[in-house]
Amino acid sequence: MRGPRPRLPALPALLWLALAPLPGPAARAELRVRVRLPGGQVTEESLQADSGADCVSLELRAADGALVTLTADFRQEVKIFRALILGELERGQSQFQALCFVTRLHRNEIIPSESMAKLRQKNPRTVRQAEEVRGLEHLSMDVAVNFSKGAQLSSHIHNVCAEAKEAIYTREEDVKFWLEKGVDGSMFEVLPQGSDVPELQRCRLCPDRWKPCICSYSLSIEWYPCMLKYCKSRDAGGKVSSYKCGIRSCQKGYTFDYYVPQKQLCLWDEET
């Protein structure tokens, strides 16, 4: 007599991984998720995955109107943050200001591109909030990246940072890691630091808009798939196996400190 069929664990109600394989050896996919911001506003976040290029990108509009993008290049172990910040026209700024921050991509920061390409939603109208809030990361971006040579570090820099050619920053400790991998060091230039130039102030404390200073910019990725969830099943012979059945979502904030040749390029960072 055949016993009862084992029941599969219920898939998460938030998002689930499609079990059917996607067509072709490599897949591109886009997912749009509604996300609640800290102030209560709801924004739409776009998640794109390209398993052929082994990269993913997330884009959302922050509460202050800035367009924030995160690109994760798994092949080169590089992640790129881009912010398009609305300018203050009445204070002599252009319509928008672009910044790019390039850092090392560590393992298990975000789910693989192949898994991201398989994500599907049960209810696209649901407003999402991250299950886990990861700690704020404060980064000192003490090195400038040459845009024309940046493709050697990651091919995505050319497209993602096109509006920020003169404002691409990274960290010396990440540069050391990439140099060990054989990246050309001529694309990097060490920036002035407060320890080197004693009169160099934080921009929020600098009274002169035309003096150089250390700017601070903060952004947050409000919702992203940070881990895979695994479910277990048991076959007729009692053998237990696990399979990917969903994701865990995270939120993470970043603050970047970096040199600017004049405070006019950092008007948001003022003492209040």
XYZ file of C-alpha atoms in Angstrom:
272
model
C 0.000 0.000 0.000
C 1.368 3.376 -1.041
C 1.836 5.809 1.838
C 0.882 9.476 1.747
C 2.920 11.694 -0.571
C 5.329 13.965 1.299
C 4.254 17.592 1.231
C 6.671 20.226 0.010
C 7.241 23.084 2.440
C 5.239 26.175 1.598
C 7.145 28.676 -0.520
C 7.639 32.128 0.997
C 4.702 34.424 0.326
C 6.994 37.333 -0.500
C 9.031 36.041 -3.429
C 9.731 32.613 -4.737
C 12.274 31.068 -7.060
C 10.822 29.642 -10.238
C 11.513 25.930 -10.307
C 11.347 25.605 -14.093
C 14.723 26.260 -15.786
C 14.926 29.417 -17.849
C 15.502 28.959 -21.598
C 18.999 29.163 -23.035
C 22.433 28.795 -21.446
C 22.309 32.334 -20.013
C 19.331 34.332 -18.861
C 18.477 38.006 -18.488
C 15.583 39.009 -16.321
C 14.064 42.072 -14.702
C 11.899 42.233 -11.600
C 10.073 45.293 -10.271
C 9.362 45.390 -6.556
C 7.436 47.979 -4.540
C 9.478 49.025 -1.509
C 8.652 51.162 1.530
C 11.204 53.870 2.349
C 12.068 54.873 5.951
C 9.787 57.933 5.810
C 6.805 55.819 4.771
C 6.874 56.643 1.055
C 6.605 53.799 -1.427
C 8.997 53.557 -4.368
C 9.513 51.025 -7.139
C 12.813 49.178 -7.226
C 14.121 47.535 -10.380
C 16.241 44.381 -10.119
C 18.027 43.131 -13.221
C 20.123 40.009 -13.632
C 22.321 38.776 -16.461
C 23.646 35.302 -15.721
C 25.725 35.323 -18.934
C 27.691 38.400 -17.820
C 27.401 37.226 -14.176
C 26.137 40.537 -12.847
C 23.064 42.020 -11.191
C 21.873 45.587 -10.716
C 19.315 47.247 -8.452
C 17.915 50.736 -8.939
C 15.547 52.836 -6.835
C 14.653 56.472 -6.258
C 15.423 57.640 -2.734
C 13.129 59.850 -0.656
C 15.175 62.958 -1.564
C 14.738 62.255 -5.281
C 18.223 60.815 -5.889
C 18.391 57.843 -8.257
C 20.527 55.146 -6.611
C 21.971 52.169 -8.490
C 23.973 49.186 -7.253
C 25.740 46.995 -9.806
C 27.388 43.770 -8.641
C 29.988 42.330 -11.027
C 30.593 38.822 -9.670
C 33.172 37.976 -12.328
C 35.498 40.827 -11.363
C 34.515 40.916 -7.655
C 33.484 44.559 -7.973
C 30.395 46.434 -6.857
C 29.533 49.898 -8.124
C 27.255 52.385 -6.382
C 25.996 55.273 -8.478
C 23.970 58.202 -7.222
C 22.325 60.799 -9.470
C 21.604 63.646 -7.062
C 19.234 66.488 -7.904
C 21.160 69.763 -8.098
C 20.310 73.036 -6.362
C 19.894 75.320 -9.378
C 19.357 78.413 -7.249
C 22.813 77.831 -5.711
C 24.625 77.494 -9.025
C 24.617 73.706 -9.346
C 23.749 71.797 -12.508
C 20.467 69.901 -12.905
C 21.960 66.789 -11.322
C 25.262 65.607 -9.899
C 26.593 62.088 -10.460
C 28.794 60.096 -8.080
C 30.260 56.595 -8.403
C 31.726 54.568 -5.549
C 33.536 51.356 -6.471
C 34.315 48.717 -3.821
C 35.246 45.080 -3.593
C 32.368 42.611 -3.846
C 32.621 39.961 -1.156
C 31.134 36.493 -1.267
C 27.566 36.054 -0.053
C 26.748 39.794 -0.041
C 23.976 39.257 -2.568
C 22.455 36.185 -4.214
C 24.123 34.886 -7.419
C 23.066 36.286 -10.792
C 21.687 32.905 -11.900
C 19.354 32.802 -8.881
C 18.390 36.465 -9.266
C 17.364 35.794 -12.884
C 14.885 33.145 -11.645
C 13.088 35.315 -9.092
C 9.341 35.673 -9.541
C 6.710 37.516 -7.491
C 3.420 36.120 -6.278
C 1.851 39.530 -5.716
C 3.484 42.451 -7.592
C 1.313 44.996 -5.738
C 2.622 44.050 -2.300
C 4.822 46.682 -0.628
C 8.011 45.004 0.599
C 10.143 45.646 3.655
C 13.464 43.924 4.259
C 13.494 40.989 6.687
C 16.981 41.899 7.947
C 18.595 45.305 8.496
C 22.339 45.023 8.082
C 24.648 47.472 9.839
C 25.600 50.850 8.387
C 28.966 50.725 6.611
C 31.170 53.843 6.777
C 33.778 53.917 3.992
C 36.675 56.305 3.404
C 37.036 56.626 -0.377
C 40.615 57.846 -0.602
C 41.427 56.957 -4.234
C 40.088 58.328 -7.548
C 39.468 56.002 -10.519
C 40.316 57.098 -14.076
C 37.128 56.651 -16.114
C 38.878 55.968 -19.428
C 40.824 53.068 -17.876
C 38.071 51.835 -15.545
C 36.878 49.119 -17.943
C 39.983 47.125 -16.962
C 38.544 46.945 -13.449
C 34.949 46.265 -14.532
C 33.356 46.632 -17.944
C 30.251 48.048 -16.226
C 32.048 51.217 -15.096
C 31.895 52.577 -18.666
C 28.085 52.505 -18.712
C 27.181 52.960 -15.057
C 29.582 55.838 -14.345
C 29.346 57.690 -17.684
C 27.778 60.769 -16.014
C 30.345 60.673 -13.174
C 33.600 60.648 -15.153
C 35.327 63.045 -12.751
C 33.751 61.614 -9.594
C 34.606 57.897 -9.373
C 36.033 56.867 -6.014
C 37.370 53.725 -4.360
C 39.414 52.678 -1.304
C 43.126 52.007 -1.019
C 42.513 48.630 0.655
C 40.318 47.533 -2.262
C 42.920 48.788 -4.754
C 45.529 46.516 -3.118
C 43.218 43.532 -3.606
C 42.657 44.337 -7.308
C 46.364 44.983 -7.929
C 47.105 41.487 -6.633
C 44.673 40.202 -9.261
C 46.676 41.964 -11.989
C 44.648 45.147 -12.532
C 46.643 48.064 -13.997
C 47.510 50.445 -11.158
C 47.756 53.494 -13.447
C 43.981 53.955 -13.300
C 44.151 54.893 -9.601
C 45.167 58.196 -8.005
C 45.468 58.687 -4.244
C 43.432 61.702 -3.087
C 44.426 64.297 -0.451
C 43.475 63.337 3.087
C 43.021 65.321 6.286
C 46.185 63.798 7.748
C 48.179 65.061 4.732
C 46.561 68.509 4.560
C 45.849 69.755 8.105
C 43.628 72.622 6.905
C 41.361 70.200 5.008
C 37.998 70.262 6.809
C 34.788 68.316 6.630
C 32.532 70.036 4.115
C 29.776 70.475 6.696
C 32.193 72.601 8.757
C 33.800 74.481 5.868
C 32.462 78.078 5.581
C 33.847 78.724 2.077
C 31.941 77.146 -0.797
C 34.986 77.275 -3.064
C 37.505 75.545 -0.804
C 38.384 71.836 -0.969
C 36.984 69.638 1.797
C 36.022 66.077 2.753
C 32.465 65.403 1.601
C 30.150 62.792 3.064
C 27.336 61.107 1.117
C 24.936 58.475 2.444
C 22.716 56.073 0.517
C 20.677 53.010 1.323
C 19.719 49.903 -0.617
C 16.299 49.456 0.960
C 15.527 45.950 -0.259
C 17.692 43.341 -1.937
C 17.932 39.527 -2.023
C 20.908 38.869 0.245
C 20.613 35.112 0.867
C 19.020 32.027 -0.610
C 16.584 29.965 1.435
C 16.653 26.184 1.209
C 13.791 23.787 1.810
C 14.040 20.053 2.428
C 12.088 17.232 0.837
C 12.013 13.492 1.469
C 11.610 10.944 -1.320
C 9.736 7.638 -1.113
C 12.849 5.918 0.183
C 13.220 8.397 3.024
C 16.237 10.187 1.557
C 16.294 13.883 2.441
C 17.449 16.463 -0.095
C 17.467 20.266 -0.103
C 16.524 22.679 -2.864
C 16.404 26.437 -3.363
C 12.936 27.656 -2.513
C 13.141 31.386 -1.850
C 15.217 34.316 -0.688
C 15.945 36.375 2.399
C 15.764 40.136 1.893
C 18.058 42.720 3.482
C 18.448 46.480 3.823
C 21.856 48.116 4.107
C 23.050 51.700 4.378
C 26.405 53.172 3.359
C 28.186 56.441 4.117
C 31.060 57.463 1.835
C 33.674 60.090 2.744
C 35.714 61.507 -0.145
C 37.709 64.560 -1.230
C 36.127 67.316 -3.338
C 38.069 70.268 -4.823
C 35.341 72.690 -3.668
C 32.436 72.575 -1.236
C 30.096 73.646 -4.071
C 30.145 69.963 -5.099
C 28.866 68.877 -1.674
C 26.090 71.278 -0.713
C 23.930 68.546 0.869
C 26.593 67.967 3.528
C 26.127 71.076 5.614
C 25.895 71.603 9.333
C 22.260 71.908 10.426
